[in-house]
Short mmCIF file of N, CA and C in Angstrom, two decimals:
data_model
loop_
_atom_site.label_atom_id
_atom_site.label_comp_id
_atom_site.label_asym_id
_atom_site.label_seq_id
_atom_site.Cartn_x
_atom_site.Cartn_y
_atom_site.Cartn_z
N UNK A 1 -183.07 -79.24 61.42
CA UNK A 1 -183.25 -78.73 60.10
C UNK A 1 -184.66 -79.05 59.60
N UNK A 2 -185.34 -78.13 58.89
CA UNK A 2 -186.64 -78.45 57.82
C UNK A 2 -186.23 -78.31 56.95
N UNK A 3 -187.04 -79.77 56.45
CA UNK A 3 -186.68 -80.18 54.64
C UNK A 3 -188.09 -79.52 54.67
N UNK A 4 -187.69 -79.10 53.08
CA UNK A 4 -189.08 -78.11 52.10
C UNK A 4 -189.81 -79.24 51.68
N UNK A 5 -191.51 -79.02 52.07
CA UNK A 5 -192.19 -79.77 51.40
C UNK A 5 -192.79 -79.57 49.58
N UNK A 6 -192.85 -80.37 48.64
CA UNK A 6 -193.06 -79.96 47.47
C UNK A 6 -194.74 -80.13 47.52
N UNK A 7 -194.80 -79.21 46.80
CA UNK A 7 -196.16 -79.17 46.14
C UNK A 7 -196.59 -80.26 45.07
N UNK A 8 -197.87 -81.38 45.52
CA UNK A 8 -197.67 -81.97 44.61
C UNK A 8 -198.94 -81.94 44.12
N UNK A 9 -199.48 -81.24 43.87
CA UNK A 9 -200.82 -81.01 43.65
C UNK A 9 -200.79 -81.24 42.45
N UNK A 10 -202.04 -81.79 41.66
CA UNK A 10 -201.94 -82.00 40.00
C UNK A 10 -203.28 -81.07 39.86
N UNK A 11 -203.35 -80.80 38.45
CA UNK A 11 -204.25 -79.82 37.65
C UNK A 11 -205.41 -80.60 37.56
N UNK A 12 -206.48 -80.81 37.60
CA UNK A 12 -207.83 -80.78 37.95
C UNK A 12 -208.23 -80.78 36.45
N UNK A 13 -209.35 -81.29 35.56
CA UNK A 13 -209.44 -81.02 34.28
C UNK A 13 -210.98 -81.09 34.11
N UNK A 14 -211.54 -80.47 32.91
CA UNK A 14 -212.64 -80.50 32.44
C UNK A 14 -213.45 -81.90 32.07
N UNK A 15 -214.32 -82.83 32.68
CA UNK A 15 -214.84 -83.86 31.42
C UNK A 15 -215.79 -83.08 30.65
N UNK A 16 -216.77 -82.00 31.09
CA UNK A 16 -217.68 -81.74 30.25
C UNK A 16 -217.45 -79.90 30.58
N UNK A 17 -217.17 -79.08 29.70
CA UNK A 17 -216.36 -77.57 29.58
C UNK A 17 -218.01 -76.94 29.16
N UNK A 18 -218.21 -75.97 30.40
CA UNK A 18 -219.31 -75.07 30.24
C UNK A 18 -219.46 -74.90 28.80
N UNK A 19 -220.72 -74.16 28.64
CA UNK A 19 -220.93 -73.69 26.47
C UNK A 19 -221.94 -72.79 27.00
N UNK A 20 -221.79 -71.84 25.87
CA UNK A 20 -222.64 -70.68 26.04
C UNK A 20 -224.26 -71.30 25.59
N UNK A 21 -225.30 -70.94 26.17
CA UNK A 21 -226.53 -71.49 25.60
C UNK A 21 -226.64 -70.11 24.47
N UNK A 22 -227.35 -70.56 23.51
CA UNK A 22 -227.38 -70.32 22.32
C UNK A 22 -228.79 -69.30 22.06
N UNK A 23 -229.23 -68.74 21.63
CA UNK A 23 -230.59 -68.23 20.95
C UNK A 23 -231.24 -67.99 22.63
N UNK A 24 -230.61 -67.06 23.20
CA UNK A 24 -231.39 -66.36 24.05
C UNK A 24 -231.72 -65.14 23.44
N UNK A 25 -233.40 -64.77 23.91
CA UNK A 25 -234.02 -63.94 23.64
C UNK A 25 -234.70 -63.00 24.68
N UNK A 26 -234.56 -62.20 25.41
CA UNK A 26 -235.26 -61.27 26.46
C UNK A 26 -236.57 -62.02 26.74
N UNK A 27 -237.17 -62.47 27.66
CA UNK A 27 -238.17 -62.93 27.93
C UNK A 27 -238.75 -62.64 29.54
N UNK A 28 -237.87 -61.80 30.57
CA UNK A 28 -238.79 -61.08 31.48
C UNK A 28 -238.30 -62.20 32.69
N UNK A 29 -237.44 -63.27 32.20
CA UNK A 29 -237.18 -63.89 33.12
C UNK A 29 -235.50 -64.50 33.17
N UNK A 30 -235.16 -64.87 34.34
CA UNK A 30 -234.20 -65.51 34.74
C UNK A 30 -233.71 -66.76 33.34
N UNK A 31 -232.29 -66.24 33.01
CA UNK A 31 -231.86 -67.16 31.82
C UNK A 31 -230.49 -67.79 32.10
N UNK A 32 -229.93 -68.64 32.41
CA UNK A 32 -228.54 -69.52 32.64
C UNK A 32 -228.35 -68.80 31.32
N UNK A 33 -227.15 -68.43 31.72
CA UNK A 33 -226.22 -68.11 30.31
C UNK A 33 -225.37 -69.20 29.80
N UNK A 34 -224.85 -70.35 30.40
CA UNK A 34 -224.34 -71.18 29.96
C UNK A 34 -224.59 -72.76 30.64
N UNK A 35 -224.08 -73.62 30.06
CA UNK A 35 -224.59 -75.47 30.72
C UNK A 35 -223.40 -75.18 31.32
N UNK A 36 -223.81 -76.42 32.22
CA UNK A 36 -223.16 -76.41 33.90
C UNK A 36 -221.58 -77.15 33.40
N UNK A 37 -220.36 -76.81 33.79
CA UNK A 37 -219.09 -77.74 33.28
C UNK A 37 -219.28 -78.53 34.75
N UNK A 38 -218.41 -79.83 34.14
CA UNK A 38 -218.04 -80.97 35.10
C UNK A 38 -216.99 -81.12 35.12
N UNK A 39 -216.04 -81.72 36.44
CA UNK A 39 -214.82 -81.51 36.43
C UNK A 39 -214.37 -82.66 37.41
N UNK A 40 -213.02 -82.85 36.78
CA UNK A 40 -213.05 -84.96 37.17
C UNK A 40 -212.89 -84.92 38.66
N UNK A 41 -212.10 -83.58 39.46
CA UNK A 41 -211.98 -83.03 40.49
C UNK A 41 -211.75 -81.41 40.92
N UNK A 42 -212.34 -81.26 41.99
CA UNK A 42 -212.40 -79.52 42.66
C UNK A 42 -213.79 -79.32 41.65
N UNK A 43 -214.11 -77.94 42.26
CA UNK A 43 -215.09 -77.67 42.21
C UNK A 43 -215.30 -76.71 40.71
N UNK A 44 -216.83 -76.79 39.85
CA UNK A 44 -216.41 -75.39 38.98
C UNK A 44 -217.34 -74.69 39.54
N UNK A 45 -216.99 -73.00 39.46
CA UNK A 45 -217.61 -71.89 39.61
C UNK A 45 -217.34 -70.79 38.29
N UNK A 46 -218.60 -70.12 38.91
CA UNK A 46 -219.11 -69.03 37.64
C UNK A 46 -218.75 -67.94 38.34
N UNK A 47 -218.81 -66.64 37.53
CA UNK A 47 -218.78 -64.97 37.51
C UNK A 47 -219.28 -63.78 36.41
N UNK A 48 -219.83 -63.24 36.69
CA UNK A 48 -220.03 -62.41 35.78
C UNK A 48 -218.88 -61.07 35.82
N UNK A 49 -217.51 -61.65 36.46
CA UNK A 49 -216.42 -60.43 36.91
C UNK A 49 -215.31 -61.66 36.69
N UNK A 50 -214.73 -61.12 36.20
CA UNK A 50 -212.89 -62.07 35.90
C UNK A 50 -212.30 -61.66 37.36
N UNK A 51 -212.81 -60.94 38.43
CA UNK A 51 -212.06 -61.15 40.08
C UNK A 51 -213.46 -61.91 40.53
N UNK A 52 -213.92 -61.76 39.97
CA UNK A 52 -215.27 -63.04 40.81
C UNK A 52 -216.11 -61.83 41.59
N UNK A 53 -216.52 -61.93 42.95
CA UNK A 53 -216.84 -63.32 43.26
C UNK A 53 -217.09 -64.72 42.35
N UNK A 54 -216.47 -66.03 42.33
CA UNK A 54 -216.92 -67.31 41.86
C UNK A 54 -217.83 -67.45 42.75
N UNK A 55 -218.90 -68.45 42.52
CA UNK A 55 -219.82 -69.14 42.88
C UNK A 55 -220.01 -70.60 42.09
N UNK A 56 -221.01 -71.22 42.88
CA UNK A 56 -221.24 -72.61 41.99
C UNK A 56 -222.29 -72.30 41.78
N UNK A 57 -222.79 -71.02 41.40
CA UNK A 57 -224.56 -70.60 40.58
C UNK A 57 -223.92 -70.10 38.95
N UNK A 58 -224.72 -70.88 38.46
CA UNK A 58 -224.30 -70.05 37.02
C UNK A 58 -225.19 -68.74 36.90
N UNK A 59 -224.19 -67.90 35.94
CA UNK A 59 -225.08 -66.66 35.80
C UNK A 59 -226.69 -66.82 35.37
N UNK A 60 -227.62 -66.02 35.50
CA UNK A 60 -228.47 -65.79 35.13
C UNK A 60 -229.30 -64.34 35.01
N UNK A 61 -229.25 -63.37 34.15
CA UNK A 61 -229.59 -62.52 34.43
C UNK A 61 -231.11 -62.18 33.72
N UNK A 62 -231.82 -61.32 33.79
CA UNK A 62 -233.04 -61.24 33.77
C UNK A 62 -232.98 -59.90 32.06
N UNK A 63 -232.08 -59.48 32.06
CA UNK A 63 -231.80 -57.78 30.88
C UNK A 63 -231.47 -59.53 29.75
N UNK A 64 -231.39 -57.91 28.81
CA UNK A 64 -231.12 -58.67 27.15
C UNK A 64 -229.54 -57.94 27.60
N UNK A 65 -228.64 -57.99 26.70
CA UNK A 65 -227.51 -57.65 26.16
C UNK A 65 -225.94 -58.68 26.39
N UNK A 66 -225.25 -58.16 26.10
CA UNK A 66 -224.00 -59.00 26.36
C UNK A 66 -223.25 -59.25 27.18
N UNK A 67 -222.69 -60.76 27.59
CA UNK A 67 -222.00 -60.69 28.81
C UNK A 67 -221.17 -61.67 28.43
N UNK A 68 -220.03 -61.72 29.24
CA UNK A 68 -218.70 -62.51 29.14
C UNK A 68 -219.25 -63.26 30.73
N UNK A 69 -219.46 -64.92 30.74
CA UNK A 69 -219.35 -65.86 31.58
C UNK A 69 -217.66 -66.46 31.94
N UNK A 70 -217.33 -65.74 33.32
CA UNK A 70 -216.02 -66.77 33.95
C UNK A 70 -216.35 -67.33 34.22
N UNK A 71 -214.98 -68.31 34.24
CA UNK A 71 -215.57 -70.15 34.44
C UNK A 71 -213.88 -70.33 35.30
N UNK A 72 -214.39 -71.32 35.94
CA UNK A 72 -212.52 -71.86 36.44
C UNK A 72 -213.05 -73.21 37.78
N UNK A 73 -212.15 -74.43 37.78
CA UNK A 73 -211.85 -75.12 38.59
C UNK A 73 -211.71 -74.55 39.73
N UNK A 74 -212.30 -74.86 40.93
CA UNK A 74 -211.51 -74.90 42.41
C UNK A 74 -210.83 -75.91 42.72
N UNK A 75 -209.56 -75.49 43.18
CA UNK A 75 -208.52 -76.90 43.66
C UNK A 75 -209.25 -76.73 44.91
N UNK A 76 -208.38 -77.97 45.98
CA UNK A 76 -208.38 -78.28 47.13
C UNK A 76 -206.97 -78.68 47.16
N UNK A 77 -206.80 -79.52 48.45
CA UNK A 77 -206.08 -79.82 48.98
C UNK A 77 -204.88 -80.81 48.14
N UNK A 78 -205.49 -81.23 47.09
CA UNK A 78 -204.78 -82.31 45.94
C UNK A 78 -204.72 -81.84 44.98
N UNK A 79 -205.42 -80.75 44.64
CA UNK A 79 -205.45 -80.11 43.14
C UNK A 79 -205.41 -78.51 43.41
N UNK A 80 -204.95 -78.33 42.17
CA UNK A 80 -204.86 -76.74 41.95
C UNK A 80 -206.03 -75.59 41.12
N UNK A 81 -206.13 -74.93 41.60
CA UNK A 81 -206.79 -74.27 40.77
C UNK A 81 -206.84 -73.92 39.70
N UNK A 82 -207.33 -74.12 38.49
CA UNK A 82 -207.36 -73.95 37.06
C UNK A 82 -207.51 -72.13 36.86
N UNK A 83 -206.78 -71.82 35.64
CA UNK A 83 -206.65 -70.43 34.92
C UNK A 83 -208.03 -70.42 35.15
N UNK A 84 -208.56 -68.68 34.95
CA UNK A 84 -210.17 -68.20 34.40
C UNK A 84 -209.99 -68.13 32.94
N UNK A 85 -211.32 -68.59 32.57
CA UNK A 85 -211.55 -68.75 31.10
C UNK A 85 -212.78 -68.32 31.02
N UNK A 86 -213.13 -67.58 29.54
CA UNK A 86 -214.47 -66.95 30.06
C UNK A 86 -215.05 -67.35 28.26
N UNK A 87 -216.67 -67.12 28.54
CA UNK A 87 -217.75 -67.58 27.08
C UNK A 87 -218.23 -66.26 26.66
N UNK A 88 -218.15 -65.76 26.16
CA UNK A 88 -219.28 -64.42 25.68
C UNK A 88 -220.56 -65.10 25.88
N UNK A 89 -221.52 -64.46 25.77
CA UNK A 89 -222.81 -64.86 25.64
C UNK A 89 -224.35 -63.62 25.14
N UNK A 90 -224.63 -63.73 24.68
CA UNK A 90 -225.88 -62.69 23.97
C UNK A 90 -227.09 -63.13 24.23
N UNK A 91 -228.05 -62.40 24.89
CA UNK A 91 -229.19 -61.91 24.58
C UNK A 91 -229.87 -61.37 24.28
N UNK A 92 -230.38 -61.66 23.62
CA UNK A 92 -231.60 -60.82 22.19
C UNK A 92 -232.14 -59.94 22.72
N UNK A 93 -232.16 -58.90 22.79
CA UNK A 93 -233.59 -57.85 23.26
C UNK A 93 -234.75 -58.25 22.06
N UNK A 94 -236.31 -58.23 22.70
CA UNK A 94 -236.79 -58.45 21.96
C UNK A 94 -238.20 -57.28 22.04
N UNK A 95 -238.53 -56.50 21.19
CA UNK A 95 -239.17 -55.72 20.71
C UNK A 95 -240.78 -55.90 20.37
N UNK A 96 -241.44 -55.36 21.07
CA UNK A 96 -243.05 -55.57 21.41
C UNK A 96 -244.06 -54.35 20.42
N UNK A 97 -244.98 -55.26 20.28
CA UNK A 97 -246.30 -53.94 19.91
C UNK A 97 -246.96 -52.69 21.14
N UNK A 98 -246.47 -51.55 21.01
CA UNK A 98 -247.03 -50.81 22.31
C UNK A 98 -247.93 -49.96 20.97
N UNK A 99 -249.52 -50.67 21.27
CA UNK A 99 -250.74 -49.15 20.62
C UNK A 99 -251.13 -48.33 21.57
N UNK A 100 -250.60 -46.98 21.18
CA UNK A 100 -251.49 -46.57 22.52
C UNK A 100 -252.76 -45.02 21.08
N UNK A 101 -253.69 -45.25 21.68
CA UNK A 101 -254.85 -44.64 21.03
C UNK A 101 -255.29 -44.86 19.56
N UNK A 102 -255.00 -46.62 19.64
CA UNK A 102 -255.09 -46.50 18.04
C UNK A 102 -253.88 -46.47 17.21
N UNK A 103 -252.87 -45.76 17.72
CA UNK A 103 -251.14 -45.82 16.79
C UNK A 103 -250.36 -46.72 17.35
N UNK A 104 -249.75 -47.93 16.60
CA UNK A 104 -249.19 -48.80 17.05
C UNK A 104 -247.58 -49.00 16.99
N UNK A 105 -246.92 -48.52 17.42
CA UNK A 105 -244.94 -48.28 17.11
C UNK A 105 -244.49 -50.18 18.09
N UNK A 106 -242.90 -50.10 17.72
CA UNK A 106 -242.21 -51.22 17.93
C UNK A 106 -241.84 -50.55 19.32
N UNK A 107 -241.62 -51.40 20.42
CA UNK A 107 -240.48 -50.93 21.32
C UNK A 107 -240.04 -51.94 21.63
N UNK A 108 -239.13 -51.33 22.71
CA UNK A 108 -238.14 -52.81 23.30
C UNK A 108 -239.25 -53.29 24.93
N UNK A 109 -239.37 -54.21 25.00
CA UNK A 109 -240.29 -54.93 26.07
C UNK A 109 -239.83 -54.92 27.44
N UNK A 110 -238.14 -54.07 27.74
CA UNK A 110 -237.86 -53.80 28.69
C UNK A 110 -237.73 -52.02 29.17
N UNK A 111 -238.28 -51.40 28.32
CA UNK A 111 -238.15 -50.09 27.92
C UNK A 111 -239.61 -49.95 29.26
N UNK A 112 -239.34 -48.80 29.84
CA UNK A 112 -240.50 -47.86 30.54
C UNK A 112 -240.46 -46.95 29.84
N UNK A 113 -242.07 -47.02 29.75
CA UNK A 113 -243.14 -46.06 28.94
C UNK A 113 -243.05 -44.66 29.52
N UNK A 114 -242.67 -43.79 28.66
CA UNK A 114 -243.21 -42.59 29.06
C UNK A 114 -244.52 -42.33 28.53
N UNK A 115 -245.01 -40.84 29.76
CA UNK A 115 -246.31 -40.44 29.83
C UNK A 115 -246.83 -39.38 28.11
N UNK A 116 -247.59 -40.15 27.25
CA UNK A 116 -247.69 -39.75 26.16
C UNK A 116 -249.06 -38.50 26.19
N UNK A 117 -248.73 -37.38 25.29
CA UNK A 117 -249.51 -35.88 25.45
C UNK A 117 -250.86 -36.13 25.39
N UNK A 118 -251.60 -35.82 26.12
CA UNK A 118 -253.61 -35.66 26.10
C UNK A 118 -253.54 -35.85 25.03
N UNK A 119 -254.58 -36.61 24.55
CA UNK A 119 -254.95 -36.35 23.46
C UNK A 119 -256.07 -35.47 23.22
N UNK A 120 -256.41 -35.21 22.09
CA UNK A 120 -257.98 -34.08 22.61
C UNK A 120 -259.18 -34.54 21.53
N UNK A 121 -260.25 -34.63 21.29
CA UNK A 121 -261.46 -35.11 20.58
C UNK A 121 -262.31 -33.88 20.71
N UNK A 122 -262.91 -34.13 19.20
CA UNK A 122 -263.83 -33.18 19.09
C UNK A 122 -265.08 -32.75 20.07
N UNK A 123 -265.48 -31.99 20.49
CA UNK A 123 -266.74 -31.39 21.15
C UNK A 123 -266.96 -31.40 22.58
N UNK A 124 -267.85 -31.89 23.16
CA UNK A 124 -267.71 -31.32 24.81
C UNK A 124 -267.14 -32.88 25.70
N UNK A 125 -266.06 -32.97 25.15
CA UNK A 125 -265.28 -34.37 25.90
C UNK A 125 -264.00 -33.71 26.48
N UNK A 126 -263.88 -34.35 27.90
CA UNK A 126 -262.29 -33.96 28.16
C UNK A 126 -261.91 -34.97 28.41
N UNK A 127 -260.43 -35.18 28.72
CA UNK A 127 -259.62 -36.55 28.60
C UNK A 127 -259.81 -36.95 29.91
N UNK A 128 -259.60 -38.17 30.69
CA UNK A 128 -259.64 -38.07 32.22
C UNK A 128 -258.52 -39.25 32.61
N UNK A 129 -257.91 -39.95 31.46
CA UNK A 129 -256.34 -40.66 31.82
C UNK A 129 -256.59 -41.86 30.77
N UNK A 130 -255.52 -42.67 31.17
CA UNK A 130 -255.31 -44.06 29.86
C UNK A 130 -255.81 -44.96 30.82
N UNK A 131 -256.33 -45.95 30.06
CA UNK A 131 -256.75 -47.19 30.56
C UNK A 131 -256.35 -48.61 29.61
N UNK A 132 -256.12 -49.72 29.85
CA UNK A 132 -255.38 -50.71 29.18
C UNK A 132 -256.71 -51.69 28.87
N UNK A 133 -257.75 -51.51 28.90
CA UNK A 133 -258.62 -51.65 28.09
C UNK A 133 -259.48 -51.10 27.52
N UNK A 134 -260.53 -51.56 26.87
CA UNK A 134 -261.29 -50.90 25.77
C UNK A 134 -262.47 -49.87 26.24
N UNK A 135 -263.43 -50.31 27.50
CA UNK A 135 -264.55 -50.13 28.12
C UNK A 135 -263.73 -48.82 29.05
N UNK A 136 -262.30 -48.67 29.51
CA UNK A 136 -261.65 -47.51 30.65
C UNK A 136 -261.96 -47.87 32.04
N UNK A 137 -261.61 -49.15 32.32
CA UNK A 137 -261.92 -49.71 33.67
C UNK A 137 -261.08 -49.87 34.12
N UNK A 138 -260.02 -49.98 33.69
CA UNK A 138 -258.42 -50.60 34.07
C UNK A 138 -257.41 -49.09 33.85
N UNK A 139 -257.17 -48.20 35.16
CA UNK A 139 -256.54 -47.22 34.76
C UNK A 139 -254.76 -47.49 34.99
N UNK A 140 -254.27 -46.61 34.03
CA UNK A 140 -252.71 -47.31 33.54
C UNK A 140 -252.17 -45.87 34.01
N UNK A 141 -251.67 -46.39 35.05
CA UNK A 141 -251.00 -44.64 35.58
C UNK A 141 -249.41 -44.50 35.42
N UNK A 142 -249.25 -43.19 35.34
CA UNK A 142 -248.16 -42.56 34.97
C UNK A 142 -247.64 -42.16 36.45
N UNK A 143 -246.26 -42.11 36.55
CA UNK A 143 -245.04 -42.47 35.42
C UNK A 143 -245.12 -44.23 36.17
N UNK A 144 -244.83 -45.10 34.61
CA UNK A 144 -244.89 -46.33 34.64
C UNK A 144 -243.43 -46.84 35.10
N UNK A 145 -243.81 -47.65 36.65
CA UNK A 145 -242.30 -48.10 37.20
C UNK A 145 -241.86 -49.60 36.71
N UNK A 146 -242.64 -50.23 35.93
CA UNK A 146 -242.37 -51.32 35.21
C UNK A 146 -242.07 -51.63 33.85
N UNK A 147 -241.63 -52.13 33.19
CA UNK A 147 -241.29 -51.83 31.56
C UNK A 147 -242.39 -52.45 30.62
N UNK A 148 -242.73 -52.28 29.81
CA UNK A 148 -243.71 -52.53 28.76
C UNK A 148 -244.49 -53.80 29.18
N UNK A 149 -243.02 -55.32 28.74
CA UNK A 149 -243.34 -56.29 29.21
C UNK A 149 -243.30 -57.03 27.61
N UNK A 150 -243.55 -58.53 27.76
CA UNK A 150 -243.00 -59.32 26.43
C UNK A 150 -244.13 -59.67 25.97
N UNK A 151 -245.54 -58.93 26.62
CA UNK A 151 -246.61 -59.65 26.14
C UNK A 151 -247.16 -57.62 24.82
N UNK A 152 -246.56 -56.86 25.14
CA UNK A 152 -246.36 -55.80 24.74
C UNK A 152 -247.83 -54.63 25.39
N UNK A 153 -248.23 -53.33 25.09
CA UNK A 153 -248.90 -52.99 25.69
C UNK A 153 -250.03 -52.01 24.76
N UNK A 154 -251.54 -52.32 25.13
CA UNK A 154 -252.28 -50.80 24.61
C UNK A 154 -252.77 -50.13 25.28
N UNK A 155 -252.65 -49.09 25.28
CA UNK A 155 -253.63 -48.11 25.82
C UNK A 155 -254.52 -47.54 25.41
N UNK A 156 -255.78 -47.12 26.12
CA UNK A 156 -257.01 -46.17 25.68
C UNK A 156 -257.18 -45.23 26.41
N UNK A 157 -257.48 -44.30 25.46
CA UNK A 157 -257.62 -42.76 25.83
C UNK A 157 -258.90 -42.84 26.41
N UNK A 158 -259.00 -42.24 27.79
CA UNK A 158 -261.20 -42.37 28.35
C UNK A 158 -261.47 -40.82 28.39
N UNK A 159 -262.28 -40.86 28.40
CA UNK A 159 -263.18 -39.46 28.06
C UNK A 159 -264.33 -39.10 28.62
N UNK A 160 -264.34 -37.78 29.67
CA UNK A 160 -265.67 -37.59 30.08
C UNK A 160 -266.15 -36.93 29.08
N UNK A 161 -267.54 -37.01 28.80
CA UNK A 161 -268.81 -37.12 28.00
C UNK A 161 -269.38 -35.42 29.11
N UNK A 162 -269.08 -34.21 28.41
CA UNK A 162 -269.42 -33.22 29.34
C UNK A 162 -270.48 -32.09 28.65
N UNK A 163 -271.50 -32.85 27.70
CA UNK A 163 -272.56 -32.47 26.99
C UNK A 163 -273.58 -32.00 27.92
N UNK A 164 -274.28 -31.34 27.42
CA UNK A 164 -275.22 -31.40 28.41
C UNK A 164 -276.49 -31.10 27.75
N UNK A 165 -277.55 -31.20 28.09
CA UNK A 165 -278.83 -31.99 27.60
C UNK A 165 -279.30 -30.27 27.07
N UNK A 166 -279.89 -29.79 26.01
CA UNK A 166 -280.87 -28.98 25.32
C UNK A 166 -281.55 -28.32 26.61
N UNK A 167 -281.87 -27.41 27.13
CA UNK A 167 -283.35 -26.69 27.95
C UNK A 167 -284.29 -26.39 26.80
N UNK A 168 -285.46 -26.93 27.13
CA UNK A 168 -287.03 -27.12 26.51
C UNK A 168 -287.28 -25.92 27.18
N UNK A 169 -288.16 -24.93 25.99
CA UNK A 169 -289.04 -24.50 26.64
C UNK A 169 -290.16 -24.75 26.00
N UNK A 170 -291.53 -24.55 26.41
CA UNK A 170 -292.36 -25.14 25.97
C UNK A 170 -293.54 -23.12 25.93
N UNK A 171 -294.16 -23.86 24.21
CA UNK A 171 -294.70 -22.61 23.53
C UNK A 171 -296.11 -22.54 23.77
N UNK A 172 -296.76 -21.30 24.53
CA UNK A 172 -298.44 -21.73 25.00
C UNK A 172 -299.13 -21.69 23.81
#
């Protein structure tokens, strides 16, 4: 005969329970969404999915907007695995100065720029592209595969100069 073995595994508990970090703001980089939990035994893991994958990396994502952090104990062999429990968490999008020719609007610092219309200037000038500084040394080409950025962006309109010099004639 086999006698049934019981399960005697006990529940595993929090000393220190993940927390959402607070006053995140879009900044272009890698952000922990929450402090690390400690657990008196088994392991804790994170998800940005209530089926997981878990990991022992806390989230970090690089975008502004909202996310729900899973959290849960790993049992082992003595302990059980704890319910998923999850943190909301927010990040700020944060909104940059983009001047481009002199007009200066708000955008969001993760936003890609679209390609804005020629501009045109009076007399024998034609446009010849944007440049991100003042002198047109630095050309800023279209279509832009990177987003604004948190330091925000200007552009300058450059211009060939397509005058052309007076013919002299000269009176005997």
């Amino acid at each position: 005969l086999y006698a049934g073995w019981d399960d005697n595994r006990t529940d595993p508990a929090f000393t220190t329970v993940p927390a959402a970090n607070t006053n995140l703001t879009y900044n272009g980089e890698a952000q922990p969404l929450v402090t690390a939990g400690v657990s008196d035994h088994g392991t804790v893991v994170y998800s940005l999915s209530e089926e997981g994958p878990f990991t022992t990396t806390i989230p970090a994502p690089t975008a502004s907007g909202d996310y729900n952090v899973y959290y849960r104990i790993e049992g082992d062999d003595f302990y059980n695995t704890t319910s998923t429990q999850s943190i909301p968490v927010h990040i700020e999008p944060l909104n940059v100065p983009v001047t481009i020719n002199g007009t200066t609007t708000q955008m969001s610092a993760e936003a890609i720029l679209s390609e804005p219309d020629d501009p045109t200037r009076t007399g024998a000038y034609s446009f010849n592209g944007w440049y991100t500084d003042a002198d047109c040394t630095q050309e800023y080409t279209f279509p832009a595969t990177s987003p604004v950025g948190v330091n925000g962006l200007t552009l300058y309109a450059g211009w060939d100069d397509n005058r052309t010099d007076p013919a002299f004639t000269t009176v005997p």
